[in-house]
Short mmCIF file of N, CA and C in Angstrom, two decimals:
data_model
loop_
_atom_site.label_atom_id
_atom_site.label_comp_id
_atom_site.label_asym_id
_atom_site.label_seq_id
_atom_site.Cartn_x
_atom_site.Cartn_y
_atom_site.Cartn_z
N MET A 29 100.41 77.06 137.66
CA MET A 29 99.31 76.25 138.09
C MET A 29 99.21 75.03 137.17
N ALA A 30 98.99 73.86 137.74
CA ALA A 30 98.91 72.63 136.97
C ALA A 30 97.55 72.53 136.31
N ALA A 31 97.56 72.00 135.08
CA ALA A 31 96.31 71.82 134.35
C ALA A 31 95.62 70.56 134.84
N ARG A 32 94.34 70.66 135.01
CA ARG A 32 93.56 69.49 135.44
C ARG A 32 93.07 68.74 134.23
N LEU A 33 93.11 67.40 134.33
CA LEU A 33 92.57 66.58 133.24
C LEU A 33 91.07 66.50 133.38
N PRO A 34 90.37 66.55 132.26
CA PRO A 34 88.90 66.42 132.34
C PRO A 34 88.53 65.02 132.83
N SER A 35 87.37 64.87 133.39
CA SER A 35 86.94 63.60 133.97
C SER A 35 86.85 62.50 132.91
N TRP A 36 86.50 62.84 131.69
CA TRP A 36 86.40 61.81 130.64
C TRP A 36 87.77 61.19 130.37
N ALA A 37 88.85 61.94 130.52
CA ALA A 37 90.20 61.41 130.31
C ALA A 37 90.56 60.41 131.40
N TRP A 38 90.17 60.74 132.65
CA TRP A 38 90.40 59.81 133.76
C TRP A 38 89.64 58.51 133.53
N VAL A 39 88.40 58.59 133.14
CA VAL A 39 87.56 57.41 132.93
C VAL A 39 88.12 56.57 131.78
N THR A 40 88.55 57.23 130.70
CA THR A 40 89.12 56.53 129.56
C THR A 40 90.41 55.82 129.97
N GLY A 41 91.26 56.49 130.70
CA GLY A 41 92.52 55.90 131.16
C GLY A 41 92.30 54.69 132.04
N LEU A 42 91.37 54.81 133.00
CA LEU A 42 91.07 53.68 133.88
C LEU A 42 90.47 52.51 133.09
N THR A 43 89.61 52.80 132.12
CA THR A 43 89.00 51.75 131.31
C THR A 43 90.05 51.02 130.48
N VAL A 44 90.97 51.76 129.88
CA VAL A 44 92.04 51.14 129.09
C VAL A 44 92.93 50.29 129.99
N GLY A 45 93.26 50.78 131.17
CA GLY A 45 94.09 50.01 132.10
C GLY A 45 93.40 48.74 132.55
N ALA A 46 92.12 48.82 132.87
CA ALA A 46 91.38 47.64 133.30
C ALA A 46 91.26 46.62 132.18
N THR A 47 91.03 47.08 130.96
CA THR A 47 90.94 46.18 129.81
C THR A 47 92.28 45.47 129.58
N ALA A 48 93.37 46.20 129.70
CA ALA A 48 94.69 45.61 129.51
C ALA A 48 94.96 44.55 130.58
N ALA A 49 94.54 44.83 131.81
CA ALA A 49 94.73 43.86 132.89
C ALA A 49 93.93 42.59 132.63
N VAL A 50 92.69 42.74 132.19
CA VAL A 50 91.85 41.56 131.89
C VAL A 50 92.45 40.75 130.75
N VAL A 51 92.93 41.40 129.70
CA VAL A 51 93.55 40.70 128.57
C VAL A 51 94.80 39.96 129.03
N ALA A 52 95.62 40.60 129.85
CA ALA A 52 96.85 39.95 130.34
C ALA A 52 96.50 38.71 131.17
N LEU A 53 95.50 38.82 132.03
CA LEU A 53 95.08 37.67 132.84
C LEU A 53 94.50 36.55 131.96
N ALA A 54 93.74 36.92 130.92
CA ALA A 54 93.17 35.91 130.02
C ALA A 54 94.27 35.16 129.28
N VAL A 55 95.28 35.87 128.80
CA VAL A 55 96.40 35.23 128.11
C VAL A 55 97.15 34.31 129.06
N GLN A 56 97.38 34.78 130.27
CA GLN A 56 98.07 33.96 131.27
C GLN A 56 97.26 32.70 131.60
N ALA A 57 95.96 32.83 131.73
CA ALA A 57 95.10 31.68 132.03
C ALA A 57 95.07 30.70 130.87
N ASP A 58 95.18 31.20 129.64
CA ASP A 58 95.14 30.32 128.47
C ASP A 58 96.37 29.42 128.41
N HIS A 59 97.48 29.85 128.99
CA HIS A 59 98.70 29.05 128.98
C HIS A 59 98.79 28.08 130.15
N GLY A 60 97.84 28.13 131.06
CA GLY A 60 97.85 27.24 132.22
C GLY A 60 97.14 25.94 131.91
N PRO A 61 96.99 25.05 132.92
CA PRO A 61 96.29 23.77 132.71
C PRO A 61 94.81 24.02 132.45
N HIS A 62 94.22 23.20 131.65
CA HIS A 62 92.82 23.34 131.30
C HIS A 62 92.04 22.18 131.93
N PRO A 63 90.99 22.47 132.67
CA PRO A 63 90.21 21.39 133.26
C PRO A 63 89.44 20.65 132.17
N THR A 64 89.21 19.38 132.38
CA THR A 64 88.40 18.60 131.46
C THR A 64 87.23 18.03 132.22
N ALA A 65 86.12 17.93 131.58
CA ALA A 65 84.93 17.39 132.22
C ALA A 65 85.01 15.88 132.20
N ALA A 66 84.72 15.27 133.32
CA ALA A 66 84.69 13.82 133.40
C ALA A 66 83.36 13.34 132.87
N ALA A 67 83.39 12.30 132.08
CA ALA A 67 82.15 11.74 131.55
C ALA A 67 81.48 10.95 132.65
N ALA A 68 80.22 11.21 132.86
CA ALA A 68 79.47 10.50 133.89
C ALA A 68 78.96 9.20 133.32
N VAL A 69 79.14 8.13 134.07
CA VAL A 69 78.66 6.83 133.66
C VAL A 69 77.55 6.45 134.63
N ALA A 70 76.38 6.23 134.12
CA ALA A 70 75.25 5.88 134.99
C ALA A 70 75.45 4.50 135.57
N SER A 71 75.17 4.38 136.82
CA SER A 71 75.32 3.10 137.50
C SER A 71 74.00 2.36 137.43
N PRO A 72 74.02 1.04 137.19
CA PRO A 72 72.77 0.32 137.15
C PRO A 72 72.10 0.27 138.53
N SER A 73 72.86 0.52 139.58
CA SER A 73 72.33 0.50 140.93
C SER A 73 71.87 1.89 141.31
N ALA A 74 70.84 1.98 142.09
CA ALA A 74 70.33 3.27 142.54
C ALA A 74 70.89 3.63 143.90
N SER A 75 71.92 2.93 144.34
CA SER A 75 72.47 3.19 145.67
C SER A 75 73.17 4.53 145.72
N ALA A 76 73.30 5.07 146.91
CA ALA A 76 73.94 6.37 147.09
C ALA A 76 75.43 6.30 146.84
N SER A 77 76.02 5.10 146.91
CA SER A 77 77.46 4.99 146.71
C SER A 77 77.85 4.97 145.23
N ALA A 78 76.89 4.79 144.38
CA ALA A 78 77.20 4.77 142.95
C ALA A 78 77.54 6.18 142.52
N GLY A 79 78.57 6.32 141.75
CA GLY A 79 78.99 7.66 141.34
C GLY A 79 79.46 7.66 139.91
N ALA A 80 79.88 8.82 139.50
CA ALA A 80 80.40 8.97 138.14
C ALA A 80 81.83 8.47 138.11
N HIS A 81 82.22 7.89 137.02
CA HIS A 81 83.58 7.41 136.81
C HIS A 81 84.21 8.22 135.71
N ALA A 82 85.42 8.66 135.92
CA ALA A 82 86.12 9.44 134.90
C ALA A 82 86.47 8.52 133.74
N SER A 83 86.24 8.99 132.55
CA SER A 83 86.56 8.23 131.35
C SER A 83 87.90 8.70 130.81
N THR A 84 88.85 7.79 130.75
CA THR A 84 90.16 8.16 130.24
C THR A 84 90.33 7.76 128.78
N GLY A 85 89.40 7.03 128.24
CA GLY A 85 89.49 6.59 126.86
C GLY A 85 90.46 5.44 126.72
N PRO A 86 90.46 4.81 125.57
CA PRO A 86 91.38 3.68 125.38
C PRO A 86 92.82 4.16 125.31
N LYS A 87 93.68 3.41 125.97
CA LYS A 87 95.10 3.74 125.94
C LYS A 87 95.72 3.11 124.70
N PRO A 88 96.67 3.80 124.07
CA PRO A 88 97.33 3.18 122.92
C PRO A 88 98.14 1.98 123.40
N PRO A 89 98.25 0.97 122.55
CA PRO A 89 99.01 -0.21 122.98
C PRO A 89 100.47 0.14 123.21
N ALA A 90 101.06 -0.52 124.19
CA ALA A 90 102.48 -0.29 124.48
C ALA A 90 103.30 -0.86 123.33
N PRO A 91 104.43 -0.23 123.01
CA PRO A 91 105.27 -0.77 121.93
C PRO A 91 105.81 -2.14 122.34
N PRO A 92 106.07 -2.99 121.37
CA PRO A 92 106.61 -4.32 121.68
C PRO A 92 107.91 -4.21 122.48
N ALA A 93 108.06 -5.15 123.38
CA ALA A 93 109.26 -5.17 124.23
C ALA A 93 110.49 -5.53 123.40
N LEU A 94 111.61 -5.06 123.86
CA LEU A 94 112.89 -5.38 123.25
C LEU A 94 113.10 -6.89 123.30
N PRO A 95 113.46 -7.54 122.18
CA PRO A 95 113.69 -8.99 122.22
C PRO A 95 114.75 -9.36 123.26
N ALA A 96 114.47 -10.41 124.02
CA ALA A 96 115.34 -10.82 125.13
C ALA A 96 116.74 -11.20 124.68
N ALA A 97 116.88 -11.89 123.58
CA ALA A 97 118.20 -12.39 123.15
C ALA A 97 118.86 -11.44 122.15
N SER A 98 118.78 -10.14 122.42
CA SER A 98 119.31 -9.17 121.46
C SER A 98 120.65 -8.57 121.88
N GLY A 99 121.28 -9.13 122.89
CA GLY A 99 122.59 -8.64 123.28
C GLY A 99 122.52 -7.69 124.45
N VAL A 100 123.64 -7.01 124.69
CA VAL A 100 123.75 -6.07 125.79
C VAL A 100 124.43 -4.80 125.30
N GLY A 101 124.28 -3.71 126.07
CA GLY A 101 124.94 -2.46 125.74
C GLY A 101 124.23 -1.66 124.66
N ARG A 102 124.88 -0.59 124.25
CA ARG A 102 124.33 0.32 123.24
C ARG A 102 124.34 -0.38 121.89
N ARG A 103 123.16 -0.41 121.22
CA ARG A 103 123.07 -1.14 119.97
C ARG A 103 121.78 -0.80 119.23
N ILE A 104 121.74 -1.22 117.98
CA ILE A 104 120.53 -1.18 117.15
C ILE A 104 120.05 -2.62 117.07
N VAL A 105 118.77 -2.84 117.35
CA VAL A 105 118.21 -4.19 117.27
C VAL A 105 117.20 -4.21 116.13
N TYR A 106 117.35 -5.19 115.23
CA TYR A 106 116.42 -5.34 114.10
C TYR A 106 115.79 -6.73 114.18
N SER A 107 114.46 -6.77 114.28
CA SER A 107 113.73 -8.04 114.29
C SER A 107 113.14 -8.28 112.90
N ILE A 108 113.59 -9.37 112.28
CA ILE A 108 113.11 -9.70 110.93
C ILE A 108 111.62 -9.99 110.96
N GLY A 109 111.18 -10.83 111.91
CA GLY A 109 109.77 -11.22 111.98
C GLY A 109 108.84 -10.09 112.36
N ALA A 110 109.26 -9.25 113.30
CA ALA A 110 108.42 -8.14 113.75
C ALA A 110 108.49 -6.93 112.82
N LYS A 111 109.48 -6.93 111.91
CA LYS A 111 109.70 -5.79 111.02
C LYS A 111 109.80 -4.51 111.85
N ARG A 112 110.71 -4.56 112.84
CA ARG A 112 110.82 -3.48 113.82
C ARG A 112 112.27 -3.28 114.22
N VAL A 113 112.61 -2.02 114.54
CA VAL A 113 113.93 -1.64 115.02
C VAL A 113 113.79 -1.00 116.39
N TRP A 114 114.75 -1.29 117.27
CA TRP A 114 114.85 -0.66 118.58
C TRP A 114 116.21 0.02 118.66
N LEU A 115 116.25 1.22 119.21
CA LEU A 115 117.50 1.90 119.52
C LEU A 115 117.71 1.74 121.02
N VAL A 116 118.82 1.09 121.40
CA VAL A 116 119.05 0.72 122.79
C VAL A 116 120.25 1.49 123.33
N ASP A 117 120.07 2.16 124.47
CA ASP A 117 121.17 2.94 125.05
C ASP A 117 122.13 2.04 125.83
N ALA A 118 123.17 2.61 126.38
CA ALA A 118 124.23 1.85 127.06
C ALA A 118 123.73 1.10 128.29
N THR A 119 122.60 1.55 128.87
CA THR A 119 122.05 0.86 130.04
C THR A 119 121.18 -0.33 129.65
N GLY A 120 120.95 -0.52 128.35
CA GLY A 120 120.11 -1.62 127.88
C GLY A 120 118.64 -1.25 127.75
N ARG A 121 118.32 0.03 127.86
CA ARG A 121 116.94 0.49 127.75
C ARG A 121 116.66 0.94 126.31
N ALA A 122 115.55 0.47 125.75
CA ALA A 122 115.15 0.90 124.41
C ALA A 122 114.65 2.34 124.50
N THR A 123 115.31 3.25 123.79
CA THR A 123 114.92 4.66 123.82
C THR A 123 113.95 5.01 122.70
N ARG A 124 113.88 4.17 121.68
CA ARG A 124 112.96 4.41 120.56
C ARG A 124 112.76 3.08 119.84
N THR A 125 111.56 2.88 119.32
CA THR A 125 111.28 1.71 118.50
C THR A 125 110.32 2.12 117.38
N PHE A 126 110.44 1.48 116.23
CA PHE A 126 109.59 1.83 115.09
C PHE A 126 109.55 0.66 114.11
N THR A 127 108.52 0.65 113.29
CA THR A 127 108.38 -0.39 112.27
C THR A 127 109.17 0.00 111.02
N VAL A 128 109.51 -1.02 110.24
CA VAL A 128 110.28 -0.82 109.01
C VAL A 128 109.68 -1.65 107.88
N TRP A 129 110.11 -1.34 106.66
CA TRP A 129 109.75 -2.11 105.48
C TRP A 129 111.01 -2.82 105.00
N PRO A 130 111.14 -4.11 105.25
CA PRO A 130 112.36 -4.81 104.83
C PRO A 130 112.40 -5.03 103.32
N GLY A 131 113.61 -5.20 102.80
CA GLY A 131 113.78 -5.55 101.39
C GLY A 131 113.43 -7.01 101.16
N THR A 132 113.79 -7.52 100.00
CA THR A 132 113.48 -8.92 99.67
C THR A 132 114.56 -9.88 100.15
N VAL A 133 115.72 -9.37 100.55
CA VAL A 133 116.80 -10.20 101.06
C VAL A 133 117.03 -9.83 102.52
N ASN A 134 116.92 -10.82 103.41
CA ASN A 134 117.12 -10.57 104.84
C ASN A 134 118.52 -10.96 105.28
N PRO A 135 119.06 -10.24 106.25
CA PRO A 135 120.34 -10.66 106.84
C PRO A 135 120.10 -11.88 107.72
N GLN A 136 121.15 -12.64 107.97
CA GLN A 136 121.07 -13.75 108.91
C GLN A 136 121.04 -13.19 110.32
N PRO A 137 120.30 -13.82 111.24
CA PRO A 137 120.37 -13.38 112.63
C PRO A 137 121.81 -13.44 113.12
N GLY A 138 122.20 -12.46 113.90
CA GLY A 138 123.56 -12.40 114.42
C GLY A 138 123.95 -11.01 114.84
N ARG A 139 125.23 -10.82 115.11
CA ARG A 139 125.76 -9.54 115.57
C ARG A 139 126.61 -8.92 114.46
N TYR A 140 126.33 -7.65 114.18
CA TYR A 140 127.03 -6.90 113.15
C TYR A 140 127.39 -5.54 113.70
N SER A 141 127.97 -4.71 112.86
CA SER A 141 128.17 -3.30 113.22
C SER A 141 128.05 -2.47 111.95
N ILE A 142 127.74 -1.20 112.13
CA ILE A 142 127.63 -0.28 110.99
C ILE A 142 129.01 -0.16 110.37
N ILE A 143 129.10 -0.51 109.06
CA ILE A 143 130.40 -0.49 108.39
C ILE A 143 130.57 0.71 107.46
N LYS A 144 129.44 1.33 107.06
CA LYS A 144 129.54 2.48 106.16
C LYS A 144 128.27 3.30 106.28
N ARG A 145 128.45 4.62 106.23
CA ARG A 145 127.31 5.56 106.27
C ARG A 145 127.39 6.48 105.06
N ILE A 146 126.27 6.68 104.40
CA ILE A 146 126.19 7.60 103.26
C ILE A 146 124.98 8.50 103.49
N GLN A 147 125.18 9.81 103.42
CA GLN A 147 124.09 10.76 103.69
C GLN A 147 122.92 10.57 102.72
N SER A 148 123.20 10.51 101.41
CA SER A 148 122.11 10.29 100.45
C SER A 148 122.68 9.68 99.16
N ILE A 149 121.81 8.91 98.50
CA ILE A 149 122.22 8.17 97.30
C ILE A 149 120.94 7.66 96.62
N LYS A 150 121.07 7.18 95.40
CA LYS A 150 119.93 6.53 94.74
C LYS A 150 119.98 5.06 95.11
N GLY A 151 118.87 4.54 95.64
CA GLY A 151 118.80 3.13 96.04
C GLY A 151 118.77 2.21 94.84
N SER A 152 119.02 0.92 95.07
CA SER A 152 119.01 -0.05 93.97
C SER A 152 117.63 -0.21 93.35
N ASP A 153 116.59 0.29 94.02
CA ASP A 153 115.25 0.28 93.44
C ASP A 153 114.94 1.56 92.68
N GLY A 154 115.93 2.47 92.57
CA GLY A 154 115.76 3.71 91.81
C GLY A 154 115.22 4.87 92.62
N VAL A 155 114.95 4.67 93.90
CA VAL A 155 114.40 5.72 94.76
C VAL A 155 115.54 6.49 95.42
N GLU A 156 115.42 7.81 95.49
CA GLU A 156 116.40 8.63 96.20
C GLU A 156 116.22 8.38 97.69
N ILE A 157 117.31 7.95 98.35
CA ILE A 157 117.25 7.62 99.77
C ILE A 157 118.29 8.42 100.55
N GLU A 158 118.10 8.47 101.86
CA GLU A 158 119.05 9.16 102.74
C GLU A 158 119.24 8.36 104.01
N HIS A 159 120.22 8.81 104.81
CA HIS A 159 120.53 8.15 106.10
C HIS A 159 120.82 6.67 105.88
N VAL A 160 121.66 6.37 104.92
CA VAL A 160 121.98 5.00 104.55
C VAL A 160 123.08 4.48 105.46
N MET A 161 122.79 3.34 106.13
CA MET A 161 123.74 2.77 107.08
C MET A 161 123.89 1.28 106.77
N TYR A 162 125.00 0.91 106.12
CA TYR A 162 125.27 -0.48 105.74
C TYR A 162 125.82 -1.25 106.93
N PHE A 163 125.38 -2.53 107.06
CA PHE A 163 125.93 -3.34 108.15
C PHE A 163 126.28 -4.77 107.78
N THR A 164 125.89 -5.27 106.61
CA THR A 164 126.30 -6.61 106.19
C THR A 164 125.95 -6.83 104.72
N VAL A 165 126.33 -8.01 104.23
CA VAL A 165 125.98 -8.46 102.88
C VAL A 165 125.33 -9.83 103.02
N ALA A 166 124.23 -10.06 102.31
CA ALA A 166 123.55 -11.36 102.32
C ALA A 166 123.18 -11.73 100.89
N SER A 167 123.54 -12.93 100.47
CA SER A 167 123.26 -13.39 99.10
C SER A 167 123.78 -12.41 98.07
N GLY A 168 124.94 -11.81 98.33
CA GLY A 168 125.54 -10.86 97.40
C GLY A 168 124.88 -9.50 97.37
N VAL A 169 123.98 -9.22 98.31
CA VAL A 169 123.24 -7.95 98.34
C VAL A 169 123.63 -7.18 99.60
N ASN A 170 123.94 -5.89 99.45
CA ASN A 170 124.23 -5.04 100.60
C ASN A 170 122.96 -4.83 101.42
N ILE A 171 123.09 -4.99 102.73
CA ILE A 171 121.96 -4.79 103.64
C ILE A 171 122.21 -3.48 104.39
N ALA A 172 121.22 -2.57 104.33
CA ALA A 172 121.39 -1.25 104.94
C ALA A 172 120.05 -0.70 105.40
N PHE A 173 120.10 0.12 106.44
CA PHE A 173 118.94 0.91 106.87
C PHE A 173 118.92 2.18 106.05
N SER A 174 117.72 2.69 105.73
CA SER A 174 117.60 3.95 105.00
C SER A 174 116.16 4.43 105.03
N ASN A 175 115.96 5.64 104.55
CA ASN A 175 114.60 6.14 104.33
C ASN A 175 114.57 6.88 103.01
N ALA A 176 113.41 6.86 102.36
CA ALA A 176 113.24 7.60 101.11
C ALA A 176 113.28 9.10 101.42
N LEU A 177 113.89 9.88 100.53
CA LEU A 177 113.95 11.33 100.72
C LEU A 177 112.56 11.93 100.89
N ASP A 178 111.58 11.40 100.15
CA ASP A 178 110.22 11.94 100.24
C ASP A 178 109.40 11.27 101.35
N GLY A 179 110.00 10.34 102.09
CA GLY A 179 109.32 9.70 103.21
C GLY A 179 108.40 8.55 102.83
N SER A 180 108.36 8.19 101.55
CA SER A 180 107.43 7.15 101.11
C SER A 180 107.94 5.75 101.43
N SER A 181 107.01 4.79 101.39
CA SER A 181 107.41 3.38 101.54
C SER A 181 108.00 2.92 100.21
N PRO A 182 108.78 1.84 100.25
CA PRO A 182 109.41 1.39 99.01
C PRO A 182 108.39 0.86 98.00
N PRO A 183 108.69 1.01 96.71
CA PRO A 183 107.81 0.46 95.68
C PRO A 183 107.92 -1.07 95.65
N PRO A 184 107.00 -1.74 94.99
CA PRO A 184 107.11 -3.20 94.87
C PRO A 184 108.46 -3.59 94.26
N ALA A 185 108.98 -4.73 94.67
CA ALA A 185 110.33 -5.15 94.26
C ALA A 185 110.39 -5.65 92.82
N ASP A 186 109.30 -6.11 92.26
CA ASP A 186 109.28 -6.64 90.88
C ASP A 186 110.36 -7.69 90.64
N GLY A 187 110.52 -8.60 91.59
CA GLY A 187 111.47 -9.70 91.44
C GLY A 187 112.92 -9.33 91.70
N LYS A 188 113.21 -8.08 92.07
CA LYS A 188 114.59 -7.67 92.34
C LYS A 188 115.04 -8.14 93.71
N LYS A 189 116.34 -8.36 93.86
CA LYS A 189 116.93 -8.68 95.16
C LYS A 189 117.34 -7.37 95.80
N LEU A 190 116.61 -6.97 96.85
CA LEU A 190 116.84 -5.69 97.50
C LEU A 190 117.13 -5.90 98.98
N GLY A 191 118.15 -5.20 99.49
CA GLY A 191 118.54 -5.35 100.88
C GLY A 191 118.27 -4.13 101.73
N GLY A 192 117.56 -3.15 101.20
CA GLY A 192 117.26 -1.95 101.96
C GLY A 192 116.18 -2.20 103.00
N ILE A 193 116.44 -1.77 104.21
CA ILE A 193 115.45 -1.83 105.29
C ILE A 193 114.99 -0.39 105.46
N ARG A 194 113.84 -0.07 104.88
CA ARG A 194 113.35 1.31 104.83
C ARG A 194 112.50 1.63 106.04
N MET A 195 112.47 2.91 106.36
CA MET A 195 111.70 3.39 107.50
C MET A 195 111.13 4.76 107.18
N HIS A 196 110.26 5.25 108.06
CA HIS A 196 109.72 6.60 107.91
C HIS A 196 110.86 7.61 108.05
N LYS A 197 110.68 8.76 107.46
CA LYS A 197 111.72 9.79 107.42
C LYS A 197 112.21 10.19 108.82
N GLU A 198 111.29 10.42 109.76
CA GLU A 198 111.71 10.84 111.11
C GLU A 198 112.45 9.72 111.84
N ASP A 199 112.09 8.46 111.56
CA ASP A 199 112.81 7.34 112.16
C ASP A 199 114.20 7.20 111.54
N GLY A 200 114.31 7.47 110.25
CA GLY A 200 115.62 7.44 109.59
C GLY A 200 116.56 8.48 110.17
N ALA A 201 116.02 9.67 110.45
CA ALA A 201 116.84 10.73 111.04
C ALA A 201 117.28 10.34 112.45
N ALA A 202 116.38 9.71 113.22
CA ALA A 202 116.73 9.28 114.59
C ALA A 202 117.80 8.19 114.55
N LEU A 203 117.66 7.24 113.63
CA LEU A 203 118.65 6.16 113.52
C LEU A 203 120.00 6.73 113.09
N TRP A 204 120.00 7.65 112.16
CA TRP A 204 121.24 8.29 111.67
C TRP A 204 121.95 8.99 112.83
N SER A 205 121.21 9.69 113.67
CA SER A 205 121.80 10.37 114.82
C SER A 205 122.34 9.38 115.85
N PHE A 206 121.68 8.24 115.98
CA PHE A 206 122.04 7.25 116.99
C PHE A 206 123.25 6.40 116.58
N GLY A 207 123.30 5.98 115.33
CA GLY A 207 124.28 5.00 114.90
C GLY A 207 125.43 5.54 114.09
N ASP A 208 126.60 5.59 114.71
CA ASP A 208 127.82 5.95 114.01
C ASP A 208 128.45 4.70 113.41
N GLN A 209 129.47 4.90 112.61
CA GLN A 209 130.22 3.75 112.09
C GLN A 209 130.78 2.98 113.29
N GLY A 210 130.58 1.68 113.30
CA GLY A 210 131.02 0.84 114.41
C GLY A 210 129.92 0.52 115.42
N THR A 211 128.79 1.23 115.37
CA THR A 211 127.69 0.93 116.30
C THR A 211 127.20 -0.49 116.05
N GLY A 212 126.96 -1.23 117.13
CA GLY A 212 126.51 -2.61 117.02
C GLY A 212 125.09 -2.72 116.48
N VAL A 213 124.87 -3.77 115.68
CA VAL A 213 123.55 -4.10 115.16
C VAL A 213 123.28 -5.57 115.50
N ALA A 214 122.20 -5.81 116.21
CA ALA A 214 121.79 -7.18 116.54
C ALA A 214 120.59 -7.52 115.68
N VAL A 215 120.71 -8.57 114.87
CA VAL A 215 119.59 -9.02 114.05
C VAL A 215 119.02 -10.28 114.69
N VAL A 216 117.72 -10.26 114.96
CA VAL A 216 117.03 -11.40 115.57
C VAL A 216 115.87 -11.80 114.68
N ASN A 217 115.42 -13.03 114.88
CA ASN A 217 114.24 -13.48 114.12
C ASN A 217 113.02 -12.76 114.63
#
């Protein structure tokens, strides 16, 4: 003869099962889209057509457009005046752009290519740098993209002639991945 379970065991089992189902549904709902409340804006008019307007907040400004005279094809574009770099794919579309801290010596506008890459080294300003990509020499100074190992901006030059074009650490890593030896560099004003 089969043993019967007491009624309290049935109730406990059903309660545990229902609780587990509710928890599973709550977790699933937490991973789905979340509704947001639209901010109501009062209309100065009392007309029936006046309604609430959804507030989207201020949009961040769009990044500056790729300079028009920066060449064609896959390349790195550096604007001296804008203190900005664009990574441009083979179709001519900028896939990433970011600001930089230029050194005290600027390259002349023109077309160059990456001539040497060094994973890490001590910069001429004494800072440990990485993702160093040399592309020209100006006034006897090597001009290269790089970022400080600790991600900091360069220290004051103190009258030194420096050709490092420094960037944030994540931008340095992106540039390093993008630009191999021979990759074109377009320098514009």
